[in-house]
Amino acid sequence: MKIFIDTAIIKEIEWAEERGLLDGITTNPSLLSRADRKLGEVINDILKLIKDRPVSIELVSQNVDEIIEEARTVSKLAKNVVVKVPMTDEGMMAVQYLEKKGIHTNVTLVFSAAQALLAAKSGATFISIFMGRLDDIKQSGIEVVRESVQIMRQYEFQSNILAASIRSVSHVEECALAGADVATIPFKVLVQMYRHDLTDKGIKKFLEDWEKVPK
Ligand code: G3P
């Protein structure tokens, strides 16, 4: 499973990059607002840092022509830009057009296997399933990931299932087991993935016992 980081904060991207963890980046308007810097500067810095792996940038237009126009502008920023398009009727018409023109898309705000199927039929490169937000409304995010992965394999669609809205280490484990192609993980969860109480306790005990070894 590929690991993307779900952030627009440069320090977090650098942290993941230093550890050789990074297969790509996803951003969205909420993450960009949290970066608390001018849009152009943040995007520029991200694209300077990551030139050879996908960087998803969300579009804000709502109708086909405007989505296509905005996608053309945004995709000119760098060759690794992937445009994020929301799962709507107009969005999927734009995705079909853009993919034919060689502009890669990430269909976002996907909450059901039916939506994933439509995104795949539209030729999306990535399909972002929001696990956490489904769990928030007492539905199963992992179930939608599992169903969507099965549909992609069964019909040999080329789209990549991207597990998004990840809130915990268990979410990462579940989507890896479900066969998601990508998980986009927030910095906080990435850090937690290294940790286990028994690892900390084990290190402490080994160091204590090391002191007792006659040297
Ligand atoms: O990249 C989109 C997604 O990961 C957002 O997550 O936590 O706002 O539901 P969240």
Tab-separated table of C-alpha atoms and ligand atoms in Angstrom:
chain	number	residue	atom	x	y	z
A	1	MET	CA	0.000	0.000	0.000
A	2	LYS	CA	1.311	3.429	-0.914
A	3	ILE	CA	1.505	6.056	1.784
A	4	PHE	CA	0.520	9.633	1.027
A	5	ILE	CA	0.564	12.365	3.643
A	6	ASP	CA	-2.641	14.358	4.032
A	7	THR	CA	-1.275	17.810	4.803
A	8	ALA	CA	-0.224	21.198	3.468
A	9	ILE	CA	2.329	21.776	6.234
A	10	ILE	CA	5.867	21.719	4.852
A	11	LYS	CA	7.535	20.549	8.081
A	12	GLU	CA	5.235	17.489	8.149
A	13	ILE	CA	6.030	16.671	4.513
A	14	GLU	CA	9.773	17.016	5.215
A	15	TRP	CA	9.433	14.748	8.252
A	16	ALA	CA	7.843	11.977	6.170
A	17	GLU	CA	10.288	12.489	3.313
A	18	GLU	CA	13.322	12.202	5.631
A	19	ARG	CA	11.995	8.828	6.744
A	20	GLY	CA	11.539	7.588	3.178
A	21	LEU	CA	7.836	7.101	3.772
A	22	LEU	CA	6.373	9.351	1.172
A	23	ASP	CA	4.686	8.093	-2.004
A	24	GLY	CA	2.620	11.252	-2.539
A	25	ILE	CA	0.702	14.140	-0.998
A	26	THR	CA	-2.945	15.104	-0.773
A	27	THR	CA	-4.235	18.546	0.133
A	28	ASN	CA	-7.677	20.083	0.359
A	29	PRO	CA	-9.002	23.581	1.158
A	30	SER	CA	-9.371	22.736	4.873
A	31	LEU	CA	-5.751	21.546	5.108
A	32	LEU	CA	-4.567	24.611	3.157
A	33	SER	CA	-6.435	26.914	5.532
A	34	ARG	CA	-4.691	25.210	8.483
A	35	ALA	CA	-1.271	25.843	6.884
A	36	ASP	CA	-2.043	29.548	7.495
A	37	ARG	CA	0.082	30.821	4.605
A	38	LYS	CA	-0.642	32.288	1.178
A	39	LEU	CA	-2.005	29.639	-1.211
A	40	GLY	CA	0.577	30.216	-3.965
A	41	GLU	CA	3.504	30.028	-1.538
A	42	VAL	CA	2.363	26.772	0.091
A	43	ILE	CA	1.670	25.027	-3.220
A	44	ASN	CA	4.964	26.274	-4.624
A	45	ASP	CA	6.898	24.966	-1.633
A	46	ILE	CA	5.187	21.571	-1.806
A	47	LEU	CA	5.898	21.239	-5.525
A	48	LYS	CA	9.537	22.290	-5.027
A	49	LEU	CA	9.937	19.549	-2.432
A	50	ILE	CA	8.088	16.728	-4.214
A	51	LYS	CA	8.656	16.644	-7.952
A	52	ASP	CA	8.362	12.961	-8.813
A	53	ARG	CA	5.310	11.715	-6.906
A	54	PRO	CA	1.642	12.715	-7.131
A	55	VAL	CA	0.539	15.891	-5.364
A	56	SER	CA	-3.256	16.247	-5.243
A	57	ILE	CA	-4.641	19.776	-5.353
A	58	GLU	CA	-8.374	20.304	-4.946
A	59	LEU	CA	-10.379	22.327	-7.456
A	60	VAL	CA	-13.228	24.544	-6.279
A	61	SER	CA	-15.230	24.937	-9.507
A	62	GLN	CA	-18.587	23.214	-9.712
A	63	ASN	CA	-19.593	23.030	-13.376
A	64	VAL	CA	-17.913	21.050	-16.172
A	65	ASP	CA	-16.447	23.937	-18.149
A	66	GLU	CA	-15.129	25.720	-15.090
A	67	ILE	CA	-13.696	22.496	-13.604
A	68	ILE	CA	-11.862	21.814	-16.883
A	69	GLU	CA	-10.585	25.388	-17.082
A	70	GLU	CA	-9.377	25.356	-13.464
A	71	ALA	CA	-7.819	21.896	-13.922
A	72	ARG	CA	-5.855	23.139	-16.937
A	73	THR	CA	-4.452	26.064	-14.934
A	74	VAL	CA	-3.615	24.002	-11.838
A	75	SER	CA	-2.072	21.111	-13.793
A	76	LYS	CA	0.345	23.520	-15.483
A	77	LEU	CA	2.026	24.139	-12.110
A	78	ALA	CA	3.987	20.856	-12.335
A	79	LYS	CA	3.841	17.517	-14.110
A	80	ASN	CA	3.101	15.595	-10.886
A	81	VAL	CA	-0.038	17.601	-10.052
A	82	VAL	CA	-3.228	15.548	-9.713
A	83	VAL	CA	-6.455	17.556	-9.671
A	84	LYS	CA	-9.030	16.702	-7.028
A	85	VAL	CA	-12.574	16.786	-8.342
A	86	PRO	CA	-15.632	16.197	-6.140
A	87	MET	CA	-17.913	13.248	-6.889
A	88	THR	CA	-20.753	14.976	-8.723
A	89	ASP	CA	-22.424	14.488	-12.095
A	90	GLU	CA	-20.593	17.504	-13.559
A	91	GLY	CA	-17.388	16.468	-11.809
A	92	MET	CA	-17.436	13.038	-13.484
A	93	MET	CA	-18.012	14.578	-16.929
A	94	ALA	CA	-14.947	16.747	-16.332
A	95	VAL	CA	-12.926	13.738	-15.089
A	96	GLN	CA	-13.671	11.810	-18.319
A	97	TYR	CA	-12.471	14.734	-20.398
A	98	LEU	CA	-9.390	15.505	-18.279
A	99	GLU	CA	-8.143	11.906	-18.131
A	100	LYS	CA	-8.440	11.658	-21.932
A	101	LYS	CA	-6.304	14.796	-22.154
A	102	GLY	CA	-3.674	13.262	-19.857
A	103	ILE	CA	-4.541	15.281	-16.743
A	104	HIS	CA	-4.692	12.933	-13.752
A	105	THR	CA	-7.631	13.203	-11.393
A	106	ASN	CA	-8.426	12.259	-7.816
A	107	VAL	CA	-12.189	11.941	-7.295
A	108	THR	CA	-12.864	13.146	-3.797
A	109	LEU	CA	-15.726	12.975	-1.280
A	110	VAL	CA	-16.615	9.388	-2.185
A	111	PHE	CA	-18.832	7.685	0.402
A	112	SER	CA	-20.266	4.614	-1.366
A	113	ALA	CA	-19.245	1.764	-3.654
A	114	ALA	CA	-21.742	3.082	-6.233
A	115	GLN	CA	-19.908	6.415	-6.338
A	116	ALA	CA	-16.570	4.574	-6.593
A	117	LEU	CA	-17.927	2.601	-9.568
A	118	LEU	CA	-18.953	5.799	-11.367
A	119	ALA	CA	-15.580	7.404	-10.661
A	120	ALA	CA	-13.815	4.307	-12.042
A	121	LYS	CA	-15.991	4.301	-15.171
A	122	SER	CA	-15.104	7.975	-15.639
A	123	GLY	CA	-11.427	6.951	-15.683
A	124	ALA	CA	-10.289	8.529	-12.383
A	125	THR	CA	-6.659	7.851	-11.438
A	126	PHE	CA	-7.462	7.953	-7.693
A	127	ILE	CA	-10.764	7.477	-5.862
A	128	SER	CA	-10.767	8.955	-2.357
A	129	ILE	CA	-13.005	7.176	0.111
A	130	PHE	CA	-13.518	9.125	3.325
A	131	MET	CA	-13.365	6.472	6.048
A	132	GLY	CA	-13.508	8.728	9.110
A	133	ARG	CA	-16.471	10.764	7.939
A	134	LEU	CA	-18.438	7.556	7.276
A	135	ASP	CA	-17.585	6.281	10.743
A	136	ASP	CA	-18.701	9.669	12.141
A	137	ILE	CA	-22.244	8.982	10.903
A	138	LYS	CA	-22.158	5.392	12.230
A	139	GLN	CA	-21.566	3.822	8.806
A	140	SER	CA	-18.571	1.643	8.059
A	141	GLY	CA	-15.765	3.414	6.197
A	142	ILE	CA	-13.747	0.222	5.872
A	143	GLU	CA	-16.715	-1.603	4.355
A	144	VAL	CA	-16.895	0.947	1.518
A	145	VAL	CA	-13.118	0.646	0.987
A	146	ARG	CA	-13.411	-3.155	0.894
A	147	GLU	CA	-16.345	-3.128	-1.552
A	148	SER	CA	-14.667	-0.582	-3.815
A	149	VAL	CA	-11.389	-2.551	-3.899
A	150	GLN	CA	-13.374	-5.663	-4.849
A	151	ILE	CA	-15.179	-3.856	-7.667
A	152	MET	CA	-11.883	-2.467	-9.056
A	153	ARG	CA	-10.279	-5.961	-9.058
A	154	GLN	CA	-13.365	-7.790	-10.359
A	155	TYR	CA	-13.720	-5.583	-13.428
A	156	GLU	CA	-10.012	-4.739	-13.804
A	157	PHE	CA	-10.489	-0.983	-13.509
A	158	GLN	CA	-7.215	0.946	-13.481
A	159	SER	CA	-8.325	3.421	-10.787
A	160	ASN	CA	-6.499	3.371	-7.446
A	161	ILE	CA	-8.572	3.152	-4.284
A	162	LEU	CA	-7.270	5.791	-1.903
A	163	ALA	CA	-8.376	5.561	1.721
A	164	ALA	CA	-8.802	9.105	3.062
A	165	SER	CA	-10.184	10.771	6.179
A	166	ILE	CA	-8.012	8.426	8.222
A	167	ARG	CA	-8.270	9.098	11.935
A	168	SER	CA	-6.356	6.266	13.618
A	169	VAL	CA	-3.666	3.602	13.330
A	170	SER	CA	-6.466	0.997	13.161
A	171	HIS	CA	-7.846	2.729	10.077
A	172	VAL	CA	-4.436	2.340	8.396
A	173	GLU	CA	-4.231	-1.341	9.351
A	174	GLU	CA	-7.777	-1.997	8.163
A	175	CYS	CA	-7.361	-0.362	4.767
A	176	ALA	CA	-4.005	-2.115	4.221
A	177	LEU	CA	-5.725	-5.447	4.931
A	178	ALA	CA	-8.611	-4.507	2.632
A	179	GLY	CA	-6.167	-4.020	-0.255
A	180	ALA	CA	-6.449	-0.233	-0.647
A	181	ASP	CA	-3.871	0.984	-3.168
A	182	VAL	CA	-3.101	4.113	-1.168
A	183	ALA	CA	-3.779	5.517	2.286
A	184	THR	CA	-3.456	9.247	2.764
A	185	ILE	CA	-2.466	9.614	6.382
A	186	PRO	CA	-2.437	12.703	8.605
A	187	PHE	CA	0.921	13.513	10.254
A	188	LYS	CA	-0.415	12.748	13.745
A	189	VAL	CA	-1.415	9.200	12.741
A	190	LEU	CA	1.882	8.593	10.899
A	191	VAL	CA	3.778	9.421	14.096
A	192	GLN	CA	1.508	7.143	16.148
A	193	MET	CA	2.180	4.222	13.778
A	194	TYR	CA	5.725	3.896	15.149
A	195	ARG	CA	4.512	3.607	18.706
A	196	HIS	CA	3.376	0.767	20.937
A	197	ASP	CA	3.428	0.786	24.743
A	198	LEU	CA	5.101	-2.640	24.799
A	199	THR	CA	7.898	-1.347	22.532
A	200	ASP	CA	8.601	1.490	25.000
A	201	LYS	CA	8.414	-0.851	27.992
A	202	GLY	CA	10.603	-3.429	26.217
A	203	ILE	CA	13.330	-0.863	25.441
A	204	LYS	CA	13.291	0.348	29.065
A	205	LYS	CA	13.607	-3.221	30.405
A	206	PHE	CA	16.419	-4.172	28.005
A	207	LEU	CA	18.372	-1.042	28.967
A	208	GLU	CA	17.901	-1.788	32.683
A	209	ASP	CA	19.050	-5.391	32.201
A	210	TRP	CA	21.998	-4.240	30.084
A	211	GLU	CA	23.290	-2.355	33.131
A	212	LYS	CA	23.252	-5.638	35.071
A	213	VAL	CA	25.378	-7.512	32.498
A	214	PRO	CA	28.949	-7.900	33.887
A	215	LYS	CA	31.273	-6.025	31.506
B	1	G3P	O1	-7.929	14.474	2.080
B	1	G3P	C1	-9.234	14.454	2.513
B	1	G3P	C2	-9.523	13.754	3.814
B	1	G3P	O2	-8.461	12.974	4.217
B	1	G3P	C3	-10.086	14.644	4.876
B	1	G3P	O3	-10.143	14.036	6.146
B	1	G3P	O4	-10.352	14.217	8.591
B	1	G3P	O5	-11.216	16.072	7.131
B	1	G3P	O6	-12.394	13.892	7.233
B	1	G3P	P1	-11.076	14.592	7.333
